[in-house]
PDB file of C-alpha atoms in Angstrom:
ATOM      1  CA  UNK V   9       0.000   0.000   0.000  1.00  0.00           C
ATOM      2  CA  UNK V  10       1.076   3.457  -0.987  1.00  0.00           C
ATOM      3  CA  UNK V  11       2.334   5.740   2.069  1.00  0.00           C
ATOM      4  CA  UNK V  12      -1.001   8.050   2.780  1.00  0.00           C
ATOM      5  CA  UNK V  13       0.998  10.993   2.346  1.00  0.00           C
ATOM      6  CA  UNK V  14       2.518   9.937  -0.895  1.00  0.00           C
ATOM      7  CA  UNK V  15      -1.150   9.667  -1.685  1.00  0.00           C
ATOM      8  CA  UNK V  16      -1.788  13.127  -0.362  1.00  0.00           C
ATOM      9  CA  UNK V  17       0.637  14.313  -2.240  1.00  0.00           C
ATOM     10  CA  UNK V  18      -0.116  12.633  -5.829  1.00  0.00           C
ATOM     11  CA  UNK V  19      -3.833  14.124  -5.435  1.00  0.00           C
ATOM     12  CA  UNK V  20      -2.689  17.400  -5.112  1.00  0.00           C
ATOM     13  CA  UNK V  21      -0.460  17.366  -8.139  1.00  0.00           C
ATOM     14  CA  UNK V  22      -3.432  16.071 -10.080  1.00  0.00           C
ATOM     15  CA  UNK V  23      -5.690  18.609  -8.446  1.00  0.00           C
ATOM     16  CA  UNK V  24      -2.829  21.246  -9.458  1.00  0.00           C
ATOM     17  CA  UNK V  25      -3.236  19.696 -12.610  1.00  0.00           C
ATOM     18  CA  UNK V  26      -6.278  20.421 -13.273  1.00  0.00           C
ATOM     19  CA  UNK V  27      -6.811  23.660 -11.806  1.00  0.00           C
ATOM     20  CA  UNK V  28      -3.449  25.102 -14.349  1.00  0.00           C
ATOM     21  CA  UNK V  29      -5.338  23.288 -17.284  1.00  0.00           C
ATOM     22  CA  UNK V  30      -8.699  24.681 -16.006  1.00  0.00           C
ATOM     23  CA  UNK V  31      -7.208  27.929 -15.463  1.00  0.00           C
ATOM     24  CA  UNK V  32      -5.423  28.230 -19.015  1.00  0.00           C
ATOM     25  CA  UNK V  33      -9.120  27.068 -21.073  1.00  0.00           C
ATOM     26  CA  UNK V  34     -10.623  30.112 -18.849  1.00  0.00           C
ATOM     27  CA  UNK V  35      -8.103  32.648 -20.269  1.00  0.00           C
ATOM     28  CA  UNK V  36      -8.472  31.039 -23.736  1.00  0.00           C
ATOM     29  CA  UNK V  37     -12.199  31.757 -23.781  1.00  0.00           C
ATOM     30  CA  UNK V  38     -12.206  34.883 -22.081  1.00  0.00           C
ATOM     31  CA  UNK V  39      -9.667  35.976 -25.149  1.00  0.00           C
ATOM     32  CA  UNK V  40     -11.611  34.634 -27.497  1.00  0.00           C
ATOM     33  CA  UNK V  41     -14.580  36.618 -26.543  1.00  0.00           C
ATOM     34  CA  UNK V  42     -12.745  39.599 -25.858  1.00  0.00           C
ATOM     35  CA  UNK V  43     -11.615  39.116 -29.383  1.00  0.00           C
ATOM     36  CA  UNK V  44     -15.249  38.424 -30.817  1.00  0.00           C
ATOM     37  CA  UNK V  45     -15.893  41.951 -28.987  1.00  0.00           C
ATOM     38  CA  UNK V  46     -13.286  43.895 -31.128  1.00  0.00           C
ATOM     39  CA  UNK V  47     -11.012  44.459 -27.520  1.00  0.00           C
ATOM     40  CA  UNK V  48      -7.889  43.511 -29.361  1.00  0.00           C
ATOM     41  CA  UNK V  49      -5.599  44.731 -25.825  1.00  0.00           C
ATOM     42  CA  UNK V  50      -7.556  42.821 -23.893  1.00  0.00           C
ATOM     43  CA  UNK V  51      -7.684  39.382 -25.931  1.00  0.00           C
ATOM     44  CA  UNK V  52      -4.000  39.934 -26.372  1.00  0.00           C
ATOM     45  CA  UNK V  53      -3.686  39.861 -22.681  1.00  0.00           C
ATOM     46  CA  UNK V  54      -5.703  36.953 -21.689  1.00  0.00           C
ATOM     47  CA  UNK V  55      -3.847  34.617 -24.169  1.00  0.00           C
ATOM     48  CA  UNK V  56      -0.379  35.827 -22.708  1.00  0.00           C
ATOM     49  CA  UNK V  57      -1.658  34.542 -19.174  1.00  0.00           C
ATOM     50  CA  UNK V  58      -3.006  31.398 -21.333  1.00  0.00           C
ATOM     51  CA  UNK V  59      -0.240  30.671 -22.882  1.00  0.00           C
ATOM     52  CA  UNK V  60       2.278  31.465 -19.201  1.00  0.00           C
ATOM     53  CA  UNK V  61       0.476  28.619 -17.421  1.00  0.00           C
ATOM     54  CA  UNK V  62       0.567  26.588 -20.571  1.00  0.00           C
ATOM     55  CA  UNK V  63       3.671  27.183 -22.998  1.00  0.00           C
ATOM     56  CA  UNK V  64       3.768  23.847 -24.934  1.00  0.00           C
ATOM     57  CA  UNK V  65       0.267  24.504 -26.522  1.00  0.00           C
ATOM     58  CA  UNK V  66       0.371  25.044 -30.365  1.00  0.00           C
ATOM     59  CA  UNK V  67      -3.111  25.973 -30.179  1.00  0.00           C
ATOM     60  CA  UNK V  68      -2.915  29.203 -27.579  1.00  0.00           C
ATOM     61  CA  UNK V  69       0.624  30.154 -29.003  1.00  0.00           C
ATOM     62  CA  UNK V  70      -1.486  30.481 -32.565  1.00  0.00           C
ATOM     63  CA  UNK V  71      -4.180  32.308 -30.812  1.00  0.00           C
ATOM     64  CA  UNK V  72      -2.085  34.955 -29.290  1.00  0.00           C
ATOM     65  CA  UNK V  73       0.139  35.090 -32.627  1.00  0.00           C
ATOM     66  CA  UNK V  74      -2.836  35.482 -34.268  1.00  0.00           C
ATOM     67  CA  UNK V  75      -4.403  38.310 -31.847  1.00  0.00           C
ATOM     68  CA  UNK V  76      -1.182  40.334 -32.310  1.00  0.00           C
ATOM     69  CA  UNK V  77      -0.913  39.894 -36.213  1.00  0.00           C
ATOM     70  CA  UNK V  78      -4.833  40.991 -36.115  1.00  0.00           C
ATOM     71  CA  UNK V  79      -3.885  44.072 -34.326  1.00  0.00           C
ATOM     72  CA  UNK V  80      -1.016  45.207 -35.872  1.00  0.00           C
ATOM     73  CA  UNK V  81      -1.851  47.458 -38.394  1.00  0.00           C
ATOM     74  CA  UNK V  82       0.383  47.205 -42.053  1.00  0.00           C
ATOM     75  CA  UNK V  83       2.390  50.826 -42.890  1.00  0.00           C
ATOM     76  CA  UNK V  84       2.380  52.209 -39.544  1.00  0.00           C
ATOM     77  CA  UNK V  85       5.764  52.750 -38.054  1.00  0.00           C
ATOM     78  CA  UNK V  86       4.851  53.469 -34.579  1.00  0.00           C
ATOM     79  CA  UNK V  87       7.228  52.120 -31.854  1.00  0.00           C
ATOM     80  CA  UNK V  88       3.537  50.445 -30.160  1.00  0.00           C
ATOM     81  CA  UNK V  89       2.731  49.338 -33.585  1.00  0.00           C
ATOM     82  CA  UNK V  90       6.153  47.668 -34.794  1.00  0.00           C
ATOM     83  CA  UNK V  91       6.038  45.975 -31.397  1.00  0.00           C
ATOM     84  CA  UNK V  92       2.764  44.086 -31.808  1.00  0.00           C
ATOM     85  CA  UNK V  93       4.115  43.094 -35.087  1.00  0.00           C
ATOM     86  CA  UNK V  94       7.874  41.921 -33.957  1.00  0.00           C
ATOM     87  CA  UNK V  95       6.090  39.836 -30.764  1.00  0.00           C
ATOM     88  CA  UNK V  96       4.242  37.950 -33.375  1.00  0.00           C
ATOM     89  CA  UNK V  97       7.105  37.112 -35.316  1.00  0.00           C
ATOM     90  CA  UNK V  98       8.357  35.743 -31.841  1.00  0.00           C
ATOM     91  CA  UNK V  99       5.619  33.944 -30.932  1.00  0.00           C
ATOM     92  CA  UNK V 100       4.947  32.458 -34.992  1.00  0.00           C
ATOM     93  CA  UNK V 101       8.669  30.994 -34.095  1.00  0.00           C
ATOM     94  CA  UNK V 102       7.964  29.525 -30.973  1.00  0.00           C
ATOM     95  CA  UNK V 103       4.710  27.762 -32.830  1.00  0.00           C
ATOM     96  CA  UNK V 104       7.443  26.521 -35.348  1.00  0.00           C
ATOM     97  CA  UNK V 105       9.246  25.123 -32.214  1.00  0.00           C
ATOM     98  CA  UNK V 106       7.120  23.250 -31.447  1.00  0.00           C
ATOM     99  CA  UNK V 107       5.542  22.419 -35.203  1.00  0.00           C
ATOM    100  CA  UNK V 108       8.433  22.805 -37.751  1.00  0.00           C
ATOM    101  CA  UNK V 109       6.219  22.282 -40.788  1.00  0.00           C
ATOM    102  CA  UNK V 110       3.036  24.365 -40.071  1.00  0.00           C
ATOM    103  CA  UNK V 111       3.104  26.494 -43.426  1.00  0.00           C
ATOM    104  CA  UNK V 112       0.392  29.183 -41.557  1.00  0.00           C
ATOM    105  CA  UNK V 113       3.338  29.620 -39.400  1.00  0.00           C
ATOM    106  CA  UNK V 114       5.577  30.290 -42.213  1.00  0.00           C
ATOM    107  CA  UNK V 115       3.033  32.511 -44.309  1.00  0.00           C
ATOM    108  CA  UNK V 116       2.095  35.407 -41.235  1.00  0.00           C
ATOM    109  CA  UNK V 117       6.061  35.362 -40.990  1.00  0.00           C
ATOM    110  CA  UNK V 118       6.714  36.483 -44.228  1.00  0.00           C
ATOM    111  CA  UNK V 119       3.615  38.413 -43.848  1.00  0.00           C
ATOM    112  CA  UNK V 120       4.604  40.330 -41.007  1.00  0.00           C
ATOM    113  CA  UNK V 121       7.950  40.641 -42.253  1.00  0.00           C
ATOM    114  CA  UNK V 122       7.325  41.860 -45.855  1.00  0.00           C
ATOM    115  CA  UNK V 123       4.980  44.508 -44.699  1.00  0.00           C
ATOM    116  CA  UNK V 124       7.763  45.405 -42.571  1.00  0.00           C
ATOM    117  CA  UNK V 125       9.776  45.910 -45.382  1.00  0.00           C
ATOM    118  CA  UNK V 126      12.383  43.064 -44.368  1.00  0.00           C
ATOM    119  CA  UNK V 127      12.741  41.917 -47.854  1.00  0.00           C
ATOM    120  CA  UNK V 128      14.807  39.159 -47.757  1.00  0.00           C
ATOM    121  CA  UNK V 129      13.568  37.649 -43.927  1.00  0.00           C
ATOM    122  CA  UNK V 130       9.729  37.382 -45.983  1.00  0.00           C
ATOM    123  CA  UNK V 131      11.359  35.384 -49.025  1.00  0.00           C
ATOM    124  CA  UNK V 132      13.127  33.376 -46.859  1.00  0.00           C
ATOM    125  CA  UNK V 133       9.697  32.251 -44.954  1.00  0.00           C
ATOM    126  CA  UNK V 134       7.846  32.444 -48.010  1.00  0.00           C
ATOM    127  CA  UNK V 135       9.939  29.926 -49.471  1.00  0.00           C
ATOM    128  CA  UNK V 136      10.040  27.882 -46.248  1.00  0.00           C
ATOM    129  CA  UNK V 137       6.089  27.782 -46.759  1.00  0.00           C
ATOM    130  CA  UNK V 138       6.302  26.964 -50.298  1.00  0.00           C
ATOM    131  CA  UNK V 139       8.636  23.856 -49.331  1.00  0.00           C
ATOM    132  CA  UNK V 140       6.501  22.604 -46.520  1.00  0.00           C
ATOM    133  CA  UNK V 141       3.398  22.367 -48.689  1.00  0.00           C
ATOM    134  CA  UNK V 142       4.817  22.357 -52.130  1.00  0.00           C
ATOM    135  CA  UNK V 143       0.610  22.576 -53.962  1.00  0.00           C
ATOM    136  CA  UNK V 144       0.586  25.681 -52.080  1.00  0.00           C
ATOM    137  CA  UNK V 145       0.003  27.995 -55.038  1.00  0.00           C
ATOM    138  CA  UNK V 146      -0.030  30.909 -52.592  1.00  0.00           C
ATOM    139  CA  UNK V 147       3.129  30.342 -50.802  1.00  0.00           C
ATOM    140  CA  UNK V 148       4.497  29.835 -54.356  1.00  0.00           C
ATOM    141  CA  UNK V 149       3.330  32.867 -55.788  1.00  0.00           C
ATOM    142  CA  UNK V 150       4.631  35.129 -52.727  1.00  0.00           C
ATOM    143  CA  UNK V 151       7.892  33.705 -53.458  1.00  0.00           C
ATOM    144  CA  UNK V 152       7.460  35.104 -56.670  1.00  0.00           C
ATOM    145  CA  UNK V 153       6.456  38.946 -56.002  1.00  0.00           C
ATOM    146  CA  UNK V 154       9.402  39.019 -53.517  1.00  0.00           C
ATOM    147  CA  UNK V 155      11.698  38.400 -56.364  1.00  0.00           C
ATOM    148  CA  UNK V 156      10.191  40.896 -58.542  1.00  0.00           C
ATOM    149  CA  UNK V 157       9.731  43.694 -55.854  1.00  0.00           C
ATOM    150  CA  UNK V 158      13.498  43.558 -55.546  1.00  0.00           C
ATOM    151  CA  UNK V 159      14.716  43.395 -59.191  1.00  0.00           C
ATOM    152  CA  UNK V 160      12.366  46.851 -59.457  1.00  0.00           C
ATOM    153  CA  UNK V 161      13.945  47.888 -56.358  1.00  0.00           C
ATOM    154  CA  UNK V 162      17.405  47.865 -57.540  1.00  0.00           C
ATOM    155  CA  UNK V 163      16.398  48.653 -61.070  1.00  0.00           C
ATOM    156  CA  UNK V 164      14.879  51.933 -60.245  1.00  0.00           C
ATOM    157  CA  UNK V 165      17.315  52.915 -57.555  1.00  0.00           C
ATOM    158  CA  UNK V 166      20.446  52.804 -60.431  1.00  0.00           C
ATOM    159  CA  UNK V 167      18.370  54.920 -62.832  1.00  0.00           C
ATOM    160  CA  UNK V 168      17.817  57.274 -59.805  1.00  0.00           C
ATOM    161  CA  UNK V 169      21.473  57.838 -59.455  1.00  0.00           C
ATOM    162  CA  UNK V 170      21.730  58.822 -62.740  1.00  0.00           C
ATOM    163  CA  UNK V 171      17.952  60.742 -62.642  1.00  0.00           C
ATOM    164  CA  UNK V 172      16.744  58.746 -65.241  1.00  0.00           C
ATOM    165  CA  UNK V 173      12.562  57.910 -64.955  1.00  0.00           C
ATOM    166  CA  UNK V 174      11.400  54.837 -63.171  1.00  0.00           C
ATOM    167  CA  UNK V 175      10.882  52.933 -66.926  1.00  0.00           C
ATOM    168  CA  UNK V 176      10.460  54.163 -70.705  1.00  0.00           C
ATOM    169  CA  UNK V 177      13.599  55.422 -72.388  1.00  0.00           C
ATOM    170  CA  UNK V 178      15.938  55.338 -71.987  1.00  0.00           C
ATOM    171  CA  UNK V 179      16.697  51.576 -71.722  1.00  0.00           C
ATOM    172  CA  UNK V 180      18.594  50.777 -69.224  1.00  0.00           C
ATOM    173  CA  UNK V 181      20.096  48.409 -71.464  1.00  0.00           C
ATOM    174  CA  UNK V 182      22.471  51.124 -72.545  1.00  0.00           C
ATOM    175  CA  UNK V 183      23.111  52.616 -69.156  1.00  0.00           C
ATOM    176  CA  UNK V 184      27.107  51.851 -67.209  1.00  0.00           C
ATOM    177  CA  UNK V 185      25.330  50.277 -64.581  1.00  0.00           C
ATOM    178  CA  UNK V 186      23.404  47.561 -66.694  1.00  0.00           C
ATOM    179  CA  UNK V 187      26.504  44.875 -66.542  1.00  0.00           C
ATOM    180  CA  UNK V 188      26.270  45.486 -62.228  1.00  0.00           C
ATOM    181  CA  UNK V 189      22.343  45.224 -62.073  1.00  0.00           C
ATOM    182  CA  UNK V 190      22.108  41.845 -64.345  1.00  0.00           C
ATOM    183  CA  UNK V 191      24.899  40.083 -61.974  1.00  0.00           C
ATOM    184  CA  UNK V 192      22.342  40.907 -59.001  1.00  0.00           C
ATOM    185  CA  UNK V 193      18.652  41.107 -60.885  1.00  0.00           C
ATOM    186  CA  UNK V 194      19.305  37.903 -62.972  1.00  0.00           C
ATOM    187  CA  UNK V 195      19.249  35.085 -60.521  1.00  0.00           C
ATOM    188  CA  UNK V 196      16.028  36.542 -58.642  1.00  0.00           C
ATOM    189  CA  UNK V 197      14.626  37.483 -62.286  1.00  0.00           C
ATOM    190  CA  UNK V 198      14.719  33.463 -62.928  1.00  0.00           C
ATOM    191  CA  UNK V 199      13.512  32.419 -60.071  1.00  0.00           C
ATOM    192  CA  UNK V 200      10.921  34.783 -60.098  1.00  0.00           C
ATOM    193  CA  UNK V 201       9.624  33.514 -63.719  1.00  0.00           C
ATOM    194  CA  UNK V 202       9.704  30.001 -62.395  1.00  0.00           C
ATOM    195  CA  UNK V 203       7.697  30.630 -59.246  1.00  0.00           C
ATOM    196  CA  UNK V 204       5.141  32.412 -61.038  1.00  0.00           C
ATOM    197  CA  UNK V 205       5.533  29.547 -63.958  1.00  0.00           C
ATOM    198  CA  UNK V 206       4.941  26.754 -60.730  1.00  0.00           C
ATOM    199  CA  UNK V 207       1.615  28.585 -59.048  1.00  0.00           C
ATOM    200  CA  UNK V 208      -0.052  28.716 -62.701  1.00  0.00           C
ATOM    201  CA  UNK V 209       0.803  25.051 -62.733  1.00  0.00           C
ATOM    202  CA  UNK V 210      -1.564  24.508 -59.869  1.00  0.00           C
ATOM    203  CA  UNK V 211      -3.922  27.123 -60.222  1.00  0.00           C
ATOM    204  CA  UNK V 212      -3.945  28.047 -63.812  1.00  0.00           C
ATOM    205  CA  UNK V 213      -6.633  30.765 -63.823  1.00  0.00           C
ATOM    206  CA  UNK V 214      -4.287  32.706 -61.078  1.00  0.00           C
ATOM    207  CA  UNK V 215      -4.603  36.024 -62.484  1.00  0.00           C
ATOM    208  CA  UNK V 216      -2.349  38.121 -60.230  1.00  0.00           C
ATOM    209  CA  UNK V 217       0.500  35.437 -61.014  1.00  0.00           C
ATOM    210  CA  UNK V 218      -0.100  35.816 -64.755  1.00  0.00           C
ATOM    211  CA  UNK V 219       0.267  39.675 -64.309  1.00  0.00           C
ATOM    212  CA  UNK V 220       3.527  39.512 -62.157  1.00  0.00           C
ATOM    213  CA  UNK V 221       4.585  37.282 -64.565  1.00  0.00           C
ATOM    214  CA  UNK V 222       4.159  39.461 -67.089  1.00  0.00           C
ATOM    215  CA  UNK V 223       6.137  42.123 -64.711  1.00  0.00           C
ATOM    216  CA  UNK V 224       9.088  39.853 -64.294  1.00  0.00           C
ATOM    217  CA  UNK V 225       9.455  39.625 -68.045  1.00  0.00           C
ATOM    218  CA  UNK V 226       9.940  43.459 -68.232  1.00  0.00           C
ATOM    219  CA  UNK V 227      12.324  43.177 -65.711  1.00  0.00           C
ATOM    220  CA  UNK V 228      14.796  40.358 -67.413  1.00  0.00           C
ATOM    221  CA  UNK V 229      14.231  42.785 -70.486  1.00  0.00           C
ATOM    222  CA  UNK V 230      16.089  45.519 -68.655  1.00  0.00           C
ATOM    223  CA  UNK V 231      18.999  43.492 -67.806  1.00  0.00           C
ATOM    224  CA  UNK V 232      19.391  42.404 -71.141  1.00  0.00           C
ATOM    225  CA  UNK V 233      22.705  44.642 -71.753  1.00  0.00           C
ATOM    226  CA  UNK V 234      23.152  45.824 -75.485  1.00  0.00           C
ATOM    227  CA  UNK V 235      21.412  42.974 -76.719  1.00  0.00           C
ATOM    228  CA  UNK V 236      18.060  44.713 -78.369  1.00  0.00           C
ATOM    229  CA  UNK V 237      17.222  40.961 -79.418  1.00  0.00           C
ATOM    230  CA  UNK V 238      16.960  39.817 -76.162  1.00  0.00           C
ATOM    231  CA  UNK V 239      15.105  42.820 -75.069  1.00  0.00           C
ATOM    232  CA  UNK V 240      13.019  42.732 -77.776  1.00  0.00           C
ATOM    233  CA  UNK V 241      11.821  38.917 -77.193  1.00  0.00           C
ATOM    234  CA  UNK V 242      11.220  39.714 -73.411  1.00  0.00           C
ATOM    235  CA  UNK V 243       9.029  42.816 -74.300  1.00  0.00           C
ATOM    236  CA  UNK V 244       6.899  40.299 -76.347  1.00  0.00           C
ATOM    237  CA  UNK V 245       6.978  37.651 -73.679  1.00  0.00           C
ATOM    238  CA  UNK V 246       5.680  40.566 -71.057  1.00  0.00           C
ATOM    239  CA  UNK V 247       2.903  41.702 -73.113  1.00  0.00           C
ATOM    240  CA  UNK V 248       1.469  38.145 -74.028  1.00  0.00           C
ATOM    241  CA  UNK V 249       1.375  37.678 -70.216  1.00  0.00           C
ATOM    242  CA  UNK V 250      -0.178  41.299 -69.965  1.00  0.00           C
ATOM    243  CA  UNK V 251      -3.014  40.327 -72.488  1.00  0.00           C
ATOM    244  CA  UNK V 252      -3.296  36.628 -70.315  1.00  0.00           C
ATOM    245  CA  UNK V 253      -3.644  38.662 -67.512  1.00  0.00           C
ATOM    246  CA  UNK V 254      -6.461  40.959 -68.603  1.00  0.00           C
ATOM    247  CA  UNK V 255      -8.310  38.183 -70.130  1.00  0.00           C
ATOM    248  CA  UNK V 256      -8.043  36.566 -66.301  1.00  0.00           C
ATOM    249  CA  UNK V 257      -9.492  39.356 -65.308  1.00  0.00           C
ATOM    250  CA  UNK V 258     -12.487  39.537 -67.411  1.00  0.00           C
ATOM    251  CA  UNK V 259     -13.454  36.047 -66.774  1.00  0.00           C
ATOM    252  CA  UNK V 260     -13.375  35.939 -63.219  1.00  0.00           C
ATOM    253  CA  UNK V 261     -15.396  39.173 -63.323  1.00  0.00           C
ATOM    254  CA  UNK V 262     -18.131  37.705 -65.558  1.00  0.00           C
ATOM    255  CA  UNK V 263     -17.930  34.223 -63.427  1.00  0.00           C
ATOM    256  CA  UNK V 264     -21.014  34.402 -61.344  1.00  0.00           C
ATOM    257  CA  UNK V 265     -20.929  35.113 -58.030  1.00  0.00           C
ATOM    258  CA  UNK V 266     -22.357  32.845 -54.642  1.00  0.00           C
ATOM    259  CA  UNK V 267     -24.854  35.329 -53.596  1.00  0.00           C
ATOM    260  CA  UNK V 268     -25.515  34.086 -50.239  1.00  0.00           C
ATOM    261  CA  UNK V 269     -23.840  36.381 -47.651  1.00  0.00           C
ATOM    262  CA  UNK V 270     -21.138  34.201 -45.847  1.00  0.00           C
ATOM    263  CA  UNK V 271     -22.103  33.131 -42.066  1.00  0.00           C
ATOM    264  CA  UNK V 272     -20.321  35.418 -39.418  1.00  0.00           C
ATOM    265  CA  UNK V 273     -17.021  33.438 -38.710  1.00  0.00           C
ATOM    266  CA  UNK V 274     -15.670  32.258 -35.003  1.00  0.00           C
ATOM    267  CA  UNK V 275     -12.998  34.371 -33.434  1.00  0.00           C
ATOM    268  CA  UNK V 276     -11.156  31.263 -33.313  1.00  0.00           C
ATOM    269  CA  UNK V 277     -11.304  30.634 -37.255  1.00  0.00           C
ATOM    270  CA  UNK V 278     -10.347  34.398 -37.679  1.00  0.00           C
ATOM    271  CA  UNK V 279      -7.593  33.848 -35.428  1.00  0.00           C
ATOM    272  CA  UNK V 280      -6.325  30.792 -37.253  1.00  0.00           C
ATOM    273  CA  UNK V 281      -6.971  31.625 -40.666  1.00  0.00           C
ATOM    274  CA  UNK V 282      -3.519  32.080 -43.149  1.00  0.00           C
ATOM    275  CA  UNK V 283      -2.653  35.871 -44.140  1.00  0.00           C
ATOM    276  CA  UNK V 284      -3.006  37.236 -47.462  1.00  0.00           C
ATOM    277  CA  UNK V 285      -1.042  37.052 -49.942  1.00  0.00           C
ATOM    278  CA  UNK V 286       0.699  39.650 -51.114  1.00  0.00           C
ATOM    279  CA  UNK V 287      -0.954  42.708 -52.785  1.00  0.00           C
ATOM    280  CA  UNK V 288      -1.764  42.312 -56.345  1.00  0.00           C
ATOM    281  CA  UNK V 289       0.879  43.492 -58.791  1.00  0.00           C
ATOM    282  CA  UNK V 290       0.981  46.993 -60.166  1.00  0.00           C
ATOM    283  CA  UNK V 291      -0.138  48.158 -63.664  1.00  0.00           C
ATOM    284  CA  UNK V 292       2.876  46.956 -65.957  1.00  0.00           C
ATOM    285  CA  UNK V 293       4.566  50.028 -67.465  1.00  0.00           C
ATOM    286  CA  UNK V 294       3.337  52.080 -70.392  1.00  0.00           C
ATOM    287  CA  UNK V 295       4.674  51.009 -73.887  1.00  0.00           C
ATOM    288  CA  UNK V 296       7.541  53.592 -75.098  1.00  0.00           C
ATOM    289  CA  UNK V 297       6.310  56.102 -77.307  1.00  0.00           C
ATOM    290  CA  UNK V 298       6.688  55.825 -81.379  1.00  0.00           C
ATOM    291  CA  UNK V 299       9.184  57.969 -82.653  1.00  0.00           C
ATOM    292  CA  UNK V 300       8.341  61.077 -84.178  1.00  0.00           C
ATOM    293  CA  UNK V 301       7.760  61.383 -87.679  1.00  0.00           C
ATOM    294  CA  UNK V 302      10.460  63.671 -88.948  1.00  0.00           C
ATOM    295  CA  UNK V 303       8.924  66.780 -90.408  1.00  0.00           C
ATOM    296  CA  UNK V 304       9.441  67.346 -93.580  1.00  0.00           C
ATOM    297  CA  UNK V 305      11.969  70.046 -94.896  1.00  0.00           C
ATOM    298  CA  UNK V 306      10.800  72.946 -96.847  1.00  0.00           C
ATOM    299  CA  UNK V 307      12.827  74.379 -99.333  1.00  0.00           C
ATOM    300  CA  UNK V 308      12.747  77.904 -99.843  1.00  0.00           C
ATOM    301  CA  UNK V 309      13.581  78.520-103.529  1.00  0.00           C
TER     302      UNK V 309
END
């Protein structure tokens, strides 16, 4: 027979036990109808204290992730602001601790991070995403815009040196600093084309893919130093993609719509729902203007 005080003692480990698990499920709903109520601070708060008494819980961790990513609020450089953001990045890491394969993880990380303009920490999730569920189309296609976003980056910041305009003539085909920008555009240029190329693949009718494709293209045409064929065939390939992507358009415009509104959704599906992807891709640039006829030249006899 068991010593009664080792008995004593077992029952008030399990009693402990149950009050810490009891304890953690009452700060879980309390946040989640704080939450449901549109009191962001106080949701937050409760699934801190939820996830103190209970740290190895994916589930809380992705509530109070999600909670923080909810409030932080994209383009606002506030110190309060950037903080919300850069605690869920922390606590999206620690839910990779303890699930290294959960792609919602990876996809509010490069989230978070692109819209705080940490280029190369977003691809890097992105991509992580992308690997972890490779018919992800999403995940695919964010891998994508990241490479194009900074091929235009660079592009536009060499013509600025030299106070050339953002695109249209000239091409910086001709420019000194063409041979510098193809060594560092031409690797993200490619991969770029074939992570657009890969979302199509599974989701063929993705018409913001089919319009940063046709983006990239006009990208890889202004790297194409002094080689007008090149730049040429890479114009053409951009505005085929252009016209794909305007015909996407159309038809998903003229597709009929469900008309039943959508039921209200739980605060926990809100909170555990994957981010957006990233914004859809700018209008491609304008087509350089014809040349100018040459006047004629009249002779004065």
């Amino acid at each position: 027979m068991f010593p009664l005080s080792l008995l004593a003692f077992l029952a008030c480990g399990i009693a402990a036990a149950q009050t810490d698990s009891e304890k953690t499920k009452n700060e879980v709903n309390k946040g989640l109808q704080a939450f449901q109520n549109a009191q962001y601070e106080l949701a937050i708060e409760h699934f801190r204290q939820a996830r103190k008494l209970d740290p190895e819980s994916q589930s809380v961790a992705l509530y109070l992730a999600g909670a923080l990513a909810y409030a932080y609020i994209p383009g606002v450089d506030t110190p309060e602001n950037v903080k919300l953001a850069d605690e869920a990045i922390e606590t999206y890491k620690q839910v990779l601790a303890l699930d290294p394969q959960n792609v919602r993880a990876f996809k509010w990380l490069g989230y978070l991070e692109l819209n705080l303009r940490r280029l190369e920490e977003a691809k890097s999730y992105y991509r992580q995403a992308a690997q972890a569920d490779q018919h992800d189309p999403e995940a695919i296609y964010s891998v994508g815009v990241l490479d194009w976003i900074q091929a235009y980056m660079r592009r536009v910041a060499a013509r600025t040196k030299l106070h050339l305009p953002n695109s249209g003539p000239p091409s910086s085909i001709t420019q000194p600093f063409c041979a510098k920008l193809r060594t560092d555009n031409l690797p993200v240029v490619e991969d770029g084309v074939q992570m657009m190329k890969k979302a199509m693949q599974l989701r063929p009718d993705y018409e913001d893919a089919i319009s940063y494709q046709s983006l990239t293209f006009h990208e890889r045409a202004e790297i194409q130093c002094n080689n007008k064929a090149a730049l040429s065939d890479d114009r053409r390939q951009a505005d085929e993609w252009g016209v794909k992507g305007i015909e996407a358009r159309k038809h998903k415009a003229e597709t009929p719509k469900d008309t039943e509104p959508p039921s209200a959704p739980s605060p926990e599906s809100v909170l555990l729902e994957p981010p957006p992807p990233p914004p859809p891709p700018p209008p491609p640039p304008p087509p350089p203007p014809p040349p100018m006829p040459k006047k004629p030249v009249r002779v004065i006899h």
